[in-house]
mmCIF file of C-alpha atoms in Angstrom:
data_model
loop_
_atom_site.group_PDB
_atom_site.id
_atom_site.type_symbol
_atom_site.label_atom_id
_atom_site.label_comp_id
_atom_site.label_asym_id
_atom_site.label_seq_id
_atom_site.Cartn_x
_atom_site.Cartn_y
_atom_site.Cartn_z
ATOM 1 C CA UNK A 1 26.297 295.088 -166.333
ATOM 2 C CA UNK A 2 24.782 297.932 -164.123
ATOM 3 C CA UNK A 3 26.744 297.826 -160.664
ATOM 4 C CA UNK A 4 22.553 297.850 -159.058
ATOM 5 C CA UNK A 5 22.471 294.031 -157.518
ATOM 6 C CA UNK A 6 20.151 291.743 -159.359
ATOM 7 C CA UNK A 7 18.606 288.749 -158.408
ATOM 8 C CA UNK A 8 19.083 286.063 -161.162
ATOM 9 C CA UNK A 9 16.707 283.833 -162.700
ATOM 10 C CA UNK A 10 18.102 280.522 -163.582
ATOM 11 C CA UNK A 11 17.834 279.996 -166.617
ATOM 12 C CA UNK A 12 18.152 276.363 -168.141
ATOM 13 C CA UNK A 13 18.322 276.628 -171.593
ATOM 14 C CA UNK A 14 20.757 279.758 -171.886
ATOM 15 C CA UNK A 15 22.973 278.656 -174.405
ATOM 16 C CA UNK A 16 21.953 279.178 -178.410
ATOM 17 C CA UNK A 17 23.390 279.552 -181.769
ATOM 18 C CA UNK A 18 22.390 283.789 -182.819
ATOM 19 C CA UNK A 19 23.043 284.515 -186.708
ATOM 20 C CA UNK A 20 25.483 287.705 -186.251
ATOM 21 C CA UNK A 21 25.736 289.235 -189.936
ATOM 22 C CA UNK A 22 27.297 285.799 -191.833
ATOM 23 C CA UNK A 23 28.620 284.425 -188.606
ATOM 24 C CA UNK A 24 27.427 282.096 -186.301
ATOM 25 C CA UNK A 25 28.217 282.581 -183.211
ATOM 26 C CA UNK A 26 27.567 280.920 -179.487
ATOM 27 C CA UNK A 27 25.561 283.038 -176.772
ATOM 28 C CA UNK A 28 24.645 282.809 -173.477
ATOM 29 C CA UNK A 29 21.772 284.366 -171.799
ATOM 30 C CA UNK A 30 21.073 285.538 -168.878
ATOM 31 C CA UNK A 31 17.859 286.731 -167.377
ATOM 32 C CA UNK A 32 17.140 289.479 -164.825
ATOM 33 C CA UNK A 33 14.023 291.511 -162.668
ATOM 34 C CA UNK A 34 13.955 294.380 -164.910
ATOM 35 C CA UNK A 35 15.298 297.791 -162.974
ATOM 36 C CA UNK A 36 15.627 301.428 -164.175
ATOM 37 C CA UNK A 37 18.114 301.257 -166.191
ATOM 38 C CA UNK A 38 16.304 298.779 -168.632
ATOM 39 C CA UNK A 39 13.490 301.640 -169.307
ATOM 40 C CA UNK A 40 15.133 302.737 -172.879
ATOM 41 C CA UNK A 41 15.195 298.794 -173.705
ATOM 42 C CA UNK A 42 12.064 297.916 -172.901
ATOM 43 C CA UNK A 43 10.020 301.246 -174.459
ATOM 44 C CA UNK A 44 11.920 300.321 -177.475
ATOM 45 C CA UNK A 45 10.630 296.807 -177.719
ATOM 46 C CA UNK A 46 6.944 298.006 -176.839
ATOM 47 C CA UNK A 47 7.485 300.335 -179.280
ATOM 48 C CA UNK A 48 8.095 297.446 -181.842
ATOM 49 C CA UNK A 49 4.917 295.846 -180.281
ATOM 50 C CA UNK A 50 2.614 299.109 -179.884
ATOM 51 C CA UNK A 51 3.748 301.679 -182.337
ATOM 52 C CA UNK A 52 1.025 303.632 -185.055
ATOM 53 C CA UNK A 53 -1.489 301.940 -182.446
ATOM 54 C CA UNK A 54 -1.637 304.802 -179.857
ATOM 55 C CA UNK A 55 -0.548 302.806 -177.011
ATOM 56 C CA UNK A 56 0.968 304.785 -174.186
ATOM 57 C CA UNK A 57 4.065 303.299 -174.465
ATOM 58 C CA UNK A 58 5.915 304.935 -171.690
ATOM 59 C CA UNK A 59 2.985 304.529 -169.313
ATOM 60 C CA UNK A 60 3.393 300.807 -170.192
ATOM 61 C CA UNK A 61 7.128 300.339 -169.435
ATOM 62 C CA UNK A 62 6.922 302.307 -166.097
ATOM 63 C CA UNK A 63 4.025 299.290 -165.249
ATOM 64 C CA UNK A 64 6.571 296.698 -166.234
ATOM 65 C CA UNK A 65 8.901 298.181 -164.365
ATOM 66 C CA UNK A 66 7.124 299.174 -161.619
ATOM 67 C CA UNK A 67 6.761 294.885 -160.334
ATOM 68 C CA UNK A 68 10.036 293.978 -160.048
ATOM 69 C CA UNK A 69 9.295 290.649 -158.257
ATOM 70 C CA UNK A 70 7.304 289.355 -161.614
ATOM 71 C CA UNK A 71 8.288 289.045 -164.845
ATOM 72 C CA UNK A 72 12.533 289.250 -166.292
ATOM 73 C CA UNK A 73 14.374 290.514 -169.065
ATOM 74 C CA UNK A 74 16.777 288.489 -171.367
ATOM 75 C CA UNK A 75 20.644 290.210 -171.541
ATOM 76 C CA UNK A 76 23.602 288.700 -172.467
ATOM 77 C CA UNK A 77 25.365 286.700 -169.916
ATOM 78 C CA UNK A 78 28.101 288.940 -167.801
ATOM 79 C CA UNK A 79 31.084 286.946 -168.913
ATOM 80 C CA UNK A 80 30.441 287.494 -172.570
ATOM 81 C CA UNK A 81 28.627 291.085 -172.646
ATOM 82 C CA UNK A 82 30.712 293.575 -174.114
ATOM 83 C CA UNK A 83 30.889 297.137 -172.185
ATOM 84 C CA UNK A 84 28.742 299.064 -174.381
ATOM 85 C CA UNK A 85 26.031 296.949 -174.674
ATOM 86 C CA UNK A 86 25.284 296.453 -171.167
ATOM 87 C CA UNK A 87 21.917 297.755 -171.256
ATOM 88 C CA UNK A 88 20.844 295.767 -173.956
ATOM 89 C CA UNK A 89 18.034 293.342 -173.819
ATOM 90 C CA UNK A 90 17.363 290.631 -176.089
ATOM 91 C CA UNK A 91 13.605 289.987 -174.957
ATOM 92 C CA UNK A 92 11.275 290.180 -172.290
ATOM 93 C CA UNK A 93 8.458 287.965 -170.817
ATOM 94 C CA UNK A 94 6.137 289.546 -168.029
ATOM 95 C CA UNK A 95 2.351 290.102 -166.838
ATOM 96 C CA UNK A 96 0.543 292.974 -165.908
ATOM 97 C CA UNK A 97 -3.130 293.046 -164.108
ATOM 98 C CA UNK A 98 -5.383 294.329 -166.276
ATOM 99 C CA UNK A 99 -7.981 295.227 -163.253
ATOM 100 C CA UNK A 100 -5.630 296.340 -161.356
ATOM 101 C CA UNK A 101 -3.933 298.761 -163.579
ATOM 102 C CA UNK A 102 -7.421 299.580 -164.973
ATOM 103 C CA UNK A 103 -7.147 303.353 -164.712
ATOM 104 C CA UNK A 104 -3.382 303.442 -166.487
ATOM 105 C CA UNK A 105 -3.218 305.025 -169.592
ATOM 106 C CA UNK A 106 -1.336 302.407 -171.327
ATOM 107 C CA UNK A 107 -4.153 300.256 -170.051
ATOM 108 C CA UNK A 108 -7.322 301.843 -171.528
ATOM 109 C CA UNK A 109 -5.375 302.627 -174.997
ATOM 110 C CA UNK A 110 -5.224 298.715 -175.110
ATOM 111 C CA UNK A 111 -9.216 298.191 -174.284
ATOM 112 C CA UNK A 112 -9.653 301.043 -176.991
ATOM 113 C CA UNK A 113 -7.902 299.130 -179.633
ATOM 114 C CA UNK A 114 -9.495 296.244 -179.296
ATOM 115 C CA UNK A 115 -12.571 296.950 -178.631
ATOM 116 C CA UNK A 116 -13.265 299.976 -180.549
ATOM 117 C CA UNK A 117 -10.470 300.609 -183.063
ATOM 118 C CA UNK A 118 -9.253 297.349 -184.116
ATOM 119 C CA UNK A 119 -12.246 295.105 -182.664
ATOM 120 C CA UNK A 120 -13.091 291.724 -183.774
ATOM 121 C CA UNK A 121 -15.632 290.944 -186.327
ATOM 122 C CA UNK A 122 -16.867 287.758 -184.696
ATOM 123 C CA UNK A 123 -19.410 289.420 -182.162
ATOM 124 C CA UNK A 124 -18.527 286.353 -179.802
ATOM 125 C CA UNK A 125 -15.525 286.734 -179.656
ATOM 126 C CA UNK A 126 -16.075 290.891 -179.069
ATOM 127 C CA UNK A 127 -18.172 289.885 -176.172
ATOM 128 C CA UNK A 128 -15.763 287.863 -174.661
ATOM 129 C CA UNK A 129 -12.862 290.492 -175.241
ATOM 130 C CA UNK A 130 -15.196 293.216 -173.376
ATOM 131 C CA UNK A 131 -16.274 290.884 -170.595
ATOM 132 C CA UNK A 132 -12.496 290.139 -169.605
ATOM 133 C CA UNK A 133 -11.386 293.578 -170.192
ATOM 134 C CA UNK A 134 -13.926 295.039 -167.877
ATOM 135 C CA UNK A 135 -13.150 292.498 -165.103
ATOM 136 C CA UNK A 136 -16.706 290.998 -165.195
ATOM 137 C CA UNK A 137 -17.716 289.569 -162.265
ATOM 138 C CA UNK A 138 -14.313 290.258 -160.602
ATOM 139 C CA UNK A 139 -12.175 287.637 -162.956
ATOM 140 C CA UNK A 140 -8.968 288.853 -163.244
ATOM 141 C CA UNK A 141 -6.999 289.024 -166.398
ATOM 142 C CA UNK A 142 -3.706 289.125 -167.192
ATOM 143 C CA UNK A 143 -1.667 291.164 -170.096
ATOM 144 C CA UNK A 144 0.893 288.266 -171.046
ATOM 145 C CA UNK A 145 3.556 290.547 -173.065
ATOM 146 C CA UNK A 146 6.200 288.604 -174.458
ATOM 147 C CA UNK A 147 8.954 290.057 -176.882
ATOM 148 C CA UNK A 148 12.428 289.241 -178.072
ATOM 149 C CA UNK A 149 14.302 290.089 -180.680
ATOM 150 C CA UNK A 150 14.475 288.905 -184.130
ATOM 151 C CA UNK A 151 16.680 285.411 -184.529
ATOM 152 C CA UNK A 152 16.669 285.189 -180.810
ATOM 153 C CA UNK A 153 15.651 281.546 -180.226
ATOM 154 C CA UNK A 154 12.217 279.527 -178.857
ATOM 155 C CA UNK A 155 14.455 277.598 -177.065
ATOM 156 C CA UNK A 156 14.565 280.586 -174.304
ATOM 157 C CA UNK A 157 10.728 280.340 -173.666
ATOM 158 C CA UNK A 158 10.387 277.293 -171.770
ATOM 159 C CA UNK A 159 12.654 278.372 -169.046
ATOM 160 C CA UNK A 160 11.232 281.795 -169.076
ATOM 161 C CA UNK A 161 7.703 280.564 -168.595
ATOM 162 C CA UNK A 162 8.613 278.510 -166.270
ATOM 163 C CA UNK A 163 9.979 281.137 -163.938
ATOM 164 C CA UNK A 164 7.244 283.455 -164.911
ATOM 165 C CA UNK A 165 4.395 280.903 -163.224
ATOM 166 C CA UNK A 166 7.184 280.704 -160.171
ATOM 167 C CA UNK A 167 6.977 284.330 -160.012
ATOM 168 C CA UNK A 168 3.340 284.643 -160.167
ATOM 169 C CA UNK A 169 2.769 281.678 -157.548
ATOM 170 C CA UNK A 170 4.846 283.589 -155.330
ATOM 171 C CA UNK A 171 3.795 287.097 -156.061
ATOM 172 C CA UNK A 172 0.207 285.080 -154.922
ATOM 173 C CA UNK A 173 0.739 284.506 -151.425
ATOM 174 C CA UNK A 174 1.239 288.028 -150.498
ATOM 175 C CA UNK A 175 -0.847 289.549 -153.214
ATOM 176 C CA UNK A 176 -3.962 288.456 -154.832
ATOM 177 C CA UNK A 177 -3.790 290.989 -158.156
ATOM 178 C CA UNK A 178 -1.884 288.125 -159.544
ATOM 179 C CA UNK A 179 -4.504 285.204 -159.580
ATOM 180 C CA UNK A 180 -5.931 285.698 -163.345
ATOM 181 C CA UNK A 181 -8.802 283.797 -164.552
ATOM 182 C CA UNK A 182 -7.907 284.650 -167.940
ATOM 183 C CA UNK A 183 -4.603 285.494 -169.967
ATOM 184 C CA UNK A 184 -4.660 288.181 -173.065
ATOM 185 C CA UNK A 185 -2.386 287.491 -175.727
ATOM 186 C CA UNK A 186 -1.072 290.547 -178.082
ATOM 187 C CA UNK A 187 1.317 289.176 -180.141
ATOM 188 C CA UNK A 188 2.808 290.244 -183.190
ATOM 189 C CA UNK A 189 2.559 287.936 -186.558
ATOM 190 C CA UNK A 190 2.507 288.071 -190.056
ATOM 191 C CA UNK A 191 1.137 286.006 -193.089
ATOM 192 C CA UNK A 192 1.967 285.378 -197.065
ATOM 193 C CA UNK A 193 0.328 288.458 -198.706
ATOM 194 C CA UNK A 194 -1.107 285.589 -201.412
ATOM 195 C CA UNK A 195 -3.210 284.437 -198.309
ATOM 196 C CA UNK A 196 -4.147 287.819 -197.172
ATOM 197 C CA UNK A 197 -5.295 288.281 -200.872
ATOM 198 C CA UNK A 198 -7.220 285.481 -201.138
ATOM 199 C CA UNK A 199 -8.938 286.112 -197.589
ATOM 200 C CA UNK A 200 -9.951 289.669 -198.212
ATOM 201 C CA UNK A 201 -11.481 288.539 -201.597
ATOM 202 C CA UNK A 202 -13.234 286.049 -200.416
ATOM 203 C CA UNK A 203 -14.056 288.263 -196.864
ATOM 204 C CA UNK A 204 -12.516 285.702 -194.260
ATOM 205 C CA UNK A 205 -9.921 284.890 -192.060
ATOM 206 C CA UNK A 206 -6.899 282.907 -192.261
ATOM 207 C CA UNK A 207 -7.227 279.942 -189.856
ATOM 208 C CA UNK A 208 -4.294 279.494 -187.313
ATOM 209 C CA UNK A 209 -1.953 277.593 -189.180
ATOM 210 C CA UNK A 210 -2.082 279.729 -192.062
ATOM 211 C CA UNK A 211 -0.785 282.950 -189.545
ATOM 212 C CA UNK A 212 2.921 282.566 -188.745
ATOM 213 C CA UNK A 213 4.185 284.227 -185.114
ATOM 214 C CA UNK A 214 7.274 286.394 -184.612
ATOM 215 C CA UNK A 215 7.633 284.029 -181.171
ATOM 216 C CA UNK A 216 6.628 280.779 -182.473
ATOM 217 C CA UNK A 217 5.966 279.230 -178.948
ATOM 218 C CA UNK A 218 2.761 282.132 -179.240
ATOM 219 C CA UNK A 219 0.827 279.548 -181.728
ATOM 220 C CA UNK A 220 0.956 276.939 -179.052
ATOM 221 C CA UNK A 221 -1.170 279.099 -176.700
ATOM 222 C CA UNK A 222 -3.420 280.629 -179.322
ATOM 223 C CA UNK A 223 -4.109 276.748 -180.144
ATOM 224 C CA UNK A 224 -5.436 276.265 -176.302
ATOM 225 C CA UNK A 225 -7.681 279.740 -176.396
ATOM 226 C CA UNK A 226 -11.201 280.244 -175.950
ATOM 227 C CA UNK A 227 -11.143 282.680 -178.856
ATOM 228 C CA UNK A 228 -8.576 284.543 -181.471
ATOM 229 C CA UNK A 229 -8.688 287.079 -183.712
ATOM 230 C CA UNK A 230 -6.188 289.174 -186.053
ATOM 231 C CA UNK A 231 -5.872 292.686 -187.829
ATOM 232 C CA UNK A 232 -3.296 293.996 -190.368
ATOM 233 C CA UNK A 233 -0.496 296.711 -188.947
ATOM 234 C CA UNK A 234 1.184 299.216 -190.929
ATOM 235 C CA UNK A 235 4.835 297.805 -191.685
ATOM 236 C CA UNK A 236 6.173 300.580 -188.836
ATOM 237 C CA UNK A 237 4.671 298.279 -186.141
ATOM 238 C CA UNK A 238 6.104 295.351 -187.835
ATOM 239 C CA UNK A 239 8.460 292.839 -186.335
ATOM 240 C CA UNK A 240 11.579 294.598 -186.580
ATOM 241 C CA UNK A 241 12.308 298.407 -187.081
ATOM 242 C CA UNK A 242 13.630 298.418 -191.571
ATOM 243 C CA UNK A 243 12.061 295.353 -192.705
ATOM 244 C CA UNK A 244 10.932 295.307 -195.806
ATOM 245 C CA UNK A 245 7.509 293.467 -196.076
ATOM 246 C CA UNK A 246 6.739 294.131 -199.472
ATOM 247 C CA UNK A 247 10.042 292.099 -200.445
ATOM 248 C CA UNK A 248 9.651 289.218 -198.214
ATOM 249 C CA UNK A 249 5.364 289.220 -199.167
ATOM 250 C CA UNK A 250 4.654 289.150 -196.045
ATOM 251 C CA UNK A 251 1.685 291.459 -194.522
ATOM 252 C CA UNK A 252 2.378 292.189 -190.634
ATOM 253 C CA UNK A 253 -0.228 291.522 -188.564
ATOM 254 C CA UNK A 254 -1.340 291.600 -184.612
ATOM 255 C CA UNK A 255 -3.034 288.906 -183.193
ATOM 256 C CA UNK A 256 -5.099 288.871 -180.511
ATOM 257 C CA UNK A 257 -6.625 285.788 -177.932
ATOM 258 C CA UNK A 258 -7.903 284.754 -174.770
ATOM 259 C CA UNK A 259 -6.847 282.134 -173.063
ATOM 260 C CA UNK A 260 -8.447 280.760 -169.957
ATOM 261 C CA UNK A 261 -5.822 280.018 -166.956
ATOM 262 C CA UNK A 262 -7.011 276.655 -167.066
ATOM 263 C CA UNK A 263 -5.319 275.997 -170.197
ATOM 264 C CA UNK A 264 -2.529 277.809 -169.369
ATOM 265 C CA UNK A 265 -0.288 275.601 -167.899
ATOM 266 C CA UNK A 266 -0.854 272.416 -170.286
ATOM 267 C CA UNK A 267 -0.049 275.433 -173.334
ATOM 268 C CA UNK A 268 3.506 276.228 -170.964
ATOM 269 C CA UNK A 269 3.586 272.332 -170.977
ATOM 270 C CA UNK A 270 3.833 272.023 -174.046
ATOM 271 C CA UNK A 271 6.101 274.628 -175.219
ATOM 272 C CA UNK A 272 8.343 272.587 -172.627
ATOM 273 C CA UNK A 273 8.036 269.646 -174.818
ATOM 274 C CA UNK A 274 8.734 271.519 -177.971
ATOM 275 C CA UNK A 275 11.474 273.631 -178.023
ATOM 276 C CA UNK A 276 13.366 272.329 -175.047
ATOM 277 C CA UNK A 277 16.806 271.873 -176.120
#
Protein backbone atom coordinates (compact mmCIF):
# COMPACT_ATOMS: atom_id res chain seq x y z
CA UNK A 1 0.00 0.00 0.00
CA UNK A 2 1.20 3.64 -0.74
CA UNK A 3 3.41 4.75 2.38
CA UNK A 4 0.71 8.33 2.17
CA UNK A 5 -1.39 7.72 5.66
CA UNK A 6 -4.99 6.84 5.08
CA UNK A 7 -7.79 7.07 7.17
CA UNK A 8 -9.79 3.75 7.10
CA UNK A 9 -13.32 3.14 6.68
CA UNK A 10 -14.58 0.25 8.61
CA UNK A 11 -15.83 -1.86 6.73
CA UNK A 12 -18.25 -4.68 8.08
CA UNK A 13 -18.78 -6.98 5.53
CA UNK A 14 -15.08 -7.23 4.11
CA UNK A 15 -14.73 -10.73 3.74
CA UNK A 16 -16.11 -12.58 0.27
CA UNK A 17 -15.61 -15.52 -1.87
CA UNK A 18 -13.93 -13.74 -5.63
CA UNK A 19 -13.92 -16.42 -8.62
CA UNK A 20 -10.00 -16.15 -9.55
CA UNK A 21 -9.72 -18.09 -13.04
CA UNK A 22 -11.19 -21.81 -11.69
CA UNK A 23 -10.31 -21.05 -8.13
CA UNK A 24 -12.11 -19.83 -5.40
CA UNK A 25 -10.48 -18.01 -3.29
CA UNK A 26 -11.12 -15.86 0.18
CA UNK A 27 -10.62 -11.91 0.11
CA UNK A 28 -10.66 -9.26 2.28
CA UNK A 29 -11.40 -5.73 1.55
CA UNK A 30 -10.49 -2.84 2.64
CA UNK A 31 -11.75 0.61 1.92
CA UNK A 32 -9.94 3.97 1.73
CA UNK A 33 -10.45 8.17 0.97
CA UNK A 34 -9.23 7.98 -2.46
CA UNK A 35 -5.62 9.99 -2.85
CA UNK A 36 -3.37 10.60 -5.90
CA UNK A 37 -2.12 7.70 -6.42
CA UNK A 38 -5.61 6.04 -7.13
CA UNK A 39 -6.04 8.53 -10.32
CA UNK A 40 -4.99 5.64 -13.01
CA UNK A 41 -7.62 3.30 -11.06
CA UNK A 42 -10.30 5.31 -10.93
CA UNK A 43 -10.08 6.96 -14.79
CA UNK A 44 -9.98 3.40 -15.72
CA UNK A 45 -13.20 2.45 -14.06
CA UNK A 46 -14.96 5.76 -15.37
CA UNK A 47 -13.68 4.84 -18.40
CA UNK A 48 -15.66 1.47 -18.17
CA UNK A 49 -18.64 3.70 -17.06
CA UNK A 50 -18.19 6.78 -19.59
CA UNK A 51 -16.32 5.60 -22.59
CA UNK A 52 -17.75 6.27 -26.61
CA UNK A 53 -20.05 8.76 -24.49
CA UNK A 54 -17.74 11.85 -24.54
CA UNK A 55 -17.51 12.23 -20.93
CA UNK A 56 -14.48 14.10 -19.72
CA UNK A 57 -13.19 11.41 -17.99
CA UNK A 58 -10.13 12.90 -16.49
CA UNK A 59 -11.99 16.05 -15.49
CA UNK A 60 -14.24 13.57 -13.61
CA UNK A 61 -11.59 11.65 -11.60
CA UNK A 62 -9.71 14.88 -10.57
CA UNK A 63 -13.55 15.83 -8.97
CA UNK A 64 -13.54 12.51 -7.21
CA UNK A 65 -10.44 13.04 -6.10
CA UNK A 66 -10.47 16.37 -5.36
CA UNK A 67 -13.14 15.55 -1.84
CA UNK A 68 -11.22 13.39 -0.03
CA UNK A 69 -13.44 13.55 3.12
CA UNK A 70 -16.52 11.91 0.95
CA UNK A 71 -16.76 9.02 -0.81
CA UNK A 72 -13.84 5.62 -0.61
CA UNK A 73 -12.34 3.23 -2.78
CA UNK A 74 -12.39 -0.64 -2.35
CA UNK A 75 -8.49 -2.30 -2.34
CA UNK A 76 -7.48 -5.35 -1.10
CA UNK A 77 -6.83 -5.57 2.53
CA UNK A 78 -2.89 -4.79 3.46
CA UNK A 79 -2.21 -8.19 4.89
CA UNK A 80 -3.21 -10.02 1.77
CA UNK A 81 -2.30 -7.39 -1.15
CA UNK A 82 0.46 -8.51 -3.11
CA UNK A 83 3.29 -5.74 -3.96
CA UNK A 84 2.40 -5.08 -7.41
CA UNK A 85 -1.01 -4.61 -7.13
CA UNK A 86 -1.04 -2.03 -4.59
CA UNK A 87 -2.73 0.49 -6.55
CA UNK A 88 -5.42 -1.57 -7.52
CA UNK A 89 -8.99 -0.88 -6.77
CA UNK A 90 -11.73 -3.21 -6.85
CA UNK A 91 -14.65 -0.50 -6.83
CA UNK A 92 -15.61 2.76 -5.82
CA UNK A 93 -18.74 4.44 -4.27
CA UNK A 94 -18.79 8.39 -4.05
CA UNK A 95 -20.96 11.69 -4.77
CA UNK A 96 -20.26 14.66 -6.51
CA UNK A 97 -22.50 18.08 -6.46
CA UNK A 98 -23.88 18.54 -9.51
CA UNK A 99 -24.51 22.51 -8.78
CA UNK A 100 -21.62 22.88 -7.42
CA UNK A 101 -19.37 21.45 -9.98
CA UNK A 102 -21.76 22.95 -12.59
CA UNK A 103 -19.12 24.64 -14.72
CA UNK A 104 -16.70 21.25 -14.83
CA UNK A 105 -16.32 19.78 -17.97
CA UNK A 106 -17.00 16.33 -16.93
CA UNK A 107 -20.13 17.91 -15.55
CA UNK A 108 -21.82 19.51 -18.61
CA UNK A 109 -20.72 16.37 -20.93
CA UNK A 110 -23.10 14.47 -18.47
CA UNK A 111 -26.18 17.16 -18.82
CA UNK A 112 -25.35 16.87 -22.67
CA UNK A 113 -25.89 13.21 -22.76
CA UNK A 114 -28.81 13.10 -21.19
CA UNK A 115 -30.48 15.69 -22.14
CA UNK A 116 -29.54 16.16 -25.64
CA UNK A 117 -27.67 13.10 -26.92
CA UNK A 118 -29.08 10.22 -25.20
CA UNK A 119 -32.36 11.98 -23.70
CA UNK A 120 -35.38 10.23 -22.59
CA UNK A 121 -38.36 9.69 -24.70
CA UNK A 122 -40.89 10.10 -21.91
CA UNK A 123 -41.12 14.05 -22.00
CA UNK A 124 -41.84 13.74 -18.10
CA UNK A 125 -39.34 12.23 -17.29
CA UNK A 126 -36.99 14.79 -19.70
CA UNK A 127 -38.48 17.53 -17.69
CA UNK A 128 -37.62 16.22 -14.58
CA UNK A 129 -33.95 15.27 -15.74
CA UNK A 130 -33.52 19.12 -16.90
CA UNK A 131 -35.12 20.59 -13.81
CA UNK A 132 -32.56 18.68 -11.44
CA UNK A 133 -29.72 19.15 -13.69
CA UNK A 134 -30.12 22.86 -13.80
CA UNK A 135 -30.49 23.13 -9.98
CA UNK A 136 -34.08 24.52 -10.22
CA UNK A 137 -35.03 26.45 -7.57
CA UNK A 138 -31.69 25.84 -5.76
CA UNK A 139 -32.32 21.83 -5.07
CA UNK A 140 -29.25 20.27 -5.03
CA UNK A 141 -28.44 17.06 -6.73
CA UNK A 142 -26.13 14.62 -6.31
CA UNK A 143 -24.03 12.36 -9.01
CA UNK A 144 -24.19 8.92 -7.02
CA UNK A 145 -21.27 6.99 -9.04
CA UNK A 146 -20.87 3.62 -7.95
CA UNK A 147 -18.50 1.01 -9.70
CA UNK A 148 -16.73 -2.22 -8.92
CA UNK A 149 -15.43 -4.71 -10.70
CA UNK A 150 -16.87 -7.65 -12.31
CA UNK A 151 -17.54 -10.78 -9.67
CA UNK A 152 -16.80 -8.38 -6.92
CA UNK A 153 -19.71 -9.00 -4.51
CA UNK A 154 -23.19 -6.93 -3.35
CA UNK A 155 -22.33 -7.92 -0.15
CA UNK A 156 -19.71 -4.81 -0.08
CA UNK A 157 -22.55 -2.21 -0.69
CA UNK A 158 -24.27 -2.08 2.47
CA UNK A 159 -21.26 -1.13 4.42
CA UNK A 160 -20.16 1.22 1.77
CA UNK A 161 -23.43 3.09 1.77
CA UNK A 162 -23.50 3.20 5.00
CA UNK A 163 -20.28 5.11 5.40
CA UNK A 164 -21.07 7.12 2.37
CA UNK A 165 -24.38 8.81 4.28
CA UNK A 166 -21.72 9.11 7.44
CA UNK A 167 -19.55 10.95 5.17
CA UNK A 168 -22.08 13.15 3.71
CA UNK A 169 -23.75 13.93 7.26
CA UNK A 170 -20.48 15.03 8.26
CA UNK A 171 -19.22 16.72 5.18
CA UNK A 172 -22.87 18.72 6.13
CA UNK A 173 -22.01 20.49 9.12
CA UNK A 174 -19.20 22.38 7.69
CA UNK A 175 -20.43 22.48 4.15
CA UNK A 176 -23.80 22.76 2.72
CA UNK A 177 -22.87 21.55 -1.18
CA UNK A 178 -23.60 18.22 0.28
CA UNK A 179 -27.38 18.45 1.28
CA UNK A 180 -29.02 17.00 -2.13
CA UNK A 181 -32.63 17.05 -2.68
CA UNK A 182 -32.24 14.63 -5.32
CA UNK A 183 -29.75 11.68 -6.23
CA UNK A 184 -28.83 10.83 -10.14
CA UNK A 185 -28.22 7.38 -10.85
CA UNK A 186 -25.88 6.38 -14.04
CA UNK A 187 -25.47 2.97 -13.85
CA UNK A 188 -24.42 0.52 -16.20
CA UNK A 189 -26.86 -2.62 -17.18
CA UNK A 190 -27.65 -4.87 -19.74
CA UNK A 191 -30.69 -7.01 -20.99
CA UNK A 192 -31.42 -10.45 -23.12
CA UNK A 193 -31.08 -9.21 -26.76
CA UNK A 194 -34.59 -11.44 -27.29
CA UNK A 195 -36.13 -8.62 -25.04
CA UNK A 196 -34.42 -5.80 -26.69
CA UNK A 197 -35.86 -7.39 -29.95
CA UNK A 198 -39.11 -7.67 -28.96
CA UNK A 199 -39.14 -3.99 -27.41
CA UNK A 200 -37.79 -2.22 -30.44
CA UNK A 201 -40.44 -4.09 -32.58
CA UNK A 202 -43.02 -3.36 -30.72
CA UNK A 203 -41.39 0.50 -29.90
CA UNK A 204 -41.25 0.19 -25.95
CA UNK A 205 -39.32 -0.24 -23.06
CA UNK A 206 -38.38 -3.05 -20.98
CA UNK A 207 -39.92 -2.56 -17.51
CA UNK A 208 -37.43 -2.80 -14.50
CA UNK A 209 -37.34 -6.29 -13.86
CA UNK A 210 -36.78 -7.19 -17.29
CA UNK A 211 -33.19 -4.85 -17.16
CA UNK A 212 -30.50 -6.69 -15.18
CA UNK A 213 -27.66 -4.26 -13.29
CA UNK A 214 -23.89 -4.80 -13.34
CA UNK A 215 -24.30 -3.76 -9.30
CA UNK A 216 -27.40 -5.48 -8.46
CA UNK A 217 -28.02 -3.41 -5.21
CA UNK A 218 -28.63 -0.41 -8.28
CA UNK A 219 -32.28 -2.08 -8.99
CA UNK A 220 -33.19 -1.52 -5.41
CA UNK A 221 -32.84 2.28 -5.80
CA UNK A 222 -34.17 2.54 -9.33
CA UNK A 223 -37.32 0.68 -7.66
CA UNK A 224 -37.69 3.83 -5.07
CA UNK A 225 -37.18 6.64 -8.06
CA UNK A 226 -39.36 9.26 -9.19
CA UNK A 227 -38.47 8.36 -12.76
CA UNK A 228 -36.02 5.91 -14.97
CA UNK A 229 -35.04 5.60 -18.20
CA UNK A 230 -32.43 3.47 -20.38
CA UNK A 231 -30.40 3.65 -23.77
CA UNK A 232 -28.28 1.00 -25.57
CA UNK A 233 -24.16 1.49 -25.42
CA UNK A 234 -21.81 0.28 -27.87
CA UNK A 235 -20.18 -3.03 -26.35
CA UNK A 236 -16.77 -0.68 -25.69
CA UNK A 237 -18.69 1.00 -22.81
CA UNK A 238 -19.88 -2.29 -21.68
CA UNK A 239 -19.36 -3.80 -18.28
CA UNK A 240 -16.01 -5.04 -18.58
CA UNK A 241 -13.19 -4.12 -21.13
CA UNK A 242 -13.27 -7.91 -23.87
CA UNK A 243 -16.63 -9.10 -23.21
CA UNK A 244 -18.23 -10.53 -25.72
CA UNK A 245 -21.99 -9.49 -25.82
CA UNK A 246 -22.94 -11.01 -28.88
CA UNK A 247 -22.02 -14.53 -27.22
CA UNK A 248 -23.59 -14.08 -23.94
CA UNK A 249 -26.98 -12.17 -25.97
CA UNK A 250 -26.81 -9.69 -23.96
CA UNK A 251 -27.19 -5.88 -25.30
CA UNK A 252 -25.29 -3.36 -22.81
CA UNK A 253 -27.14 -0.72 -21.76
CA UNK A 254 -26.97 2.63 -19.38
CA UNK A 255 -29.58 3.39 -17.20
CA UNK A 256 -30.49 6.40 -15.95
CA UNK A 257 -32.95 7.67 -12.66
CA UNK A 258 -33.79 10.09 -10.18
CA UNK A 259 -34.26 9.44 -6.98
CA UNK A 260 -35.57 11.87 -4.43
CA UNK A 261 -33.38 11.99 -1.02
CA UNK A 262 -36.41 11.13 0.67
CA UNK A 263 -36.32 7.73 -0.57
CA UNK A 264 -32.91 7.43 -0.26
CA UNK A 265 -32.30 6.11 2.89
CA UNK A 266 -35.29 3.43 3.06
CA UNK A 267 -33.52 2.25 -0.75
CA UNK A 268 -29.83 2.07 1.54
CA UNK A 269 -32.23 0.29 4.03
CA UNK A 270 -32.97 -2.05 2.15
CA UNK A 271 -29.93 -3.03 0.39
CA UNK A 272 -28.95 -3.53 4.22
CA UNK A 273 -31.55 -6.12 4.46
CA UNK A 274 -30.60 -7.82 1.27
CA UNK A 275 -27.26 -8.55 0.75
CA UNK A 276 -25.97 -8.26 4.28
CA UNK A 277 -23.98 -11.22 4.90
Amino acid sequence: MNSEKRQRIEVESDEAEVSLSESEVEVDFEAFPPIDDDYRSIKLMLHQLFATLNVDIDDLTKLILAQKHVGCVIKQADDLAEDDCDDDLFGMLTVLSISHHKDSASIQDIKSLLTSRNPPSDSDTLSEIISCLNNTDGKNTGLIINQRLLNIPPQLAPPLYKSLAKDIAEANTNDNKFTFHTYLYFCKAFIDADIDNKMNKSKTTASLKQVQFANPEDQIFFKESSCWYYFPVSESSGMAGGWDYEATGLVPLRAVCMLPHSRWDSARLTVQTEFSV
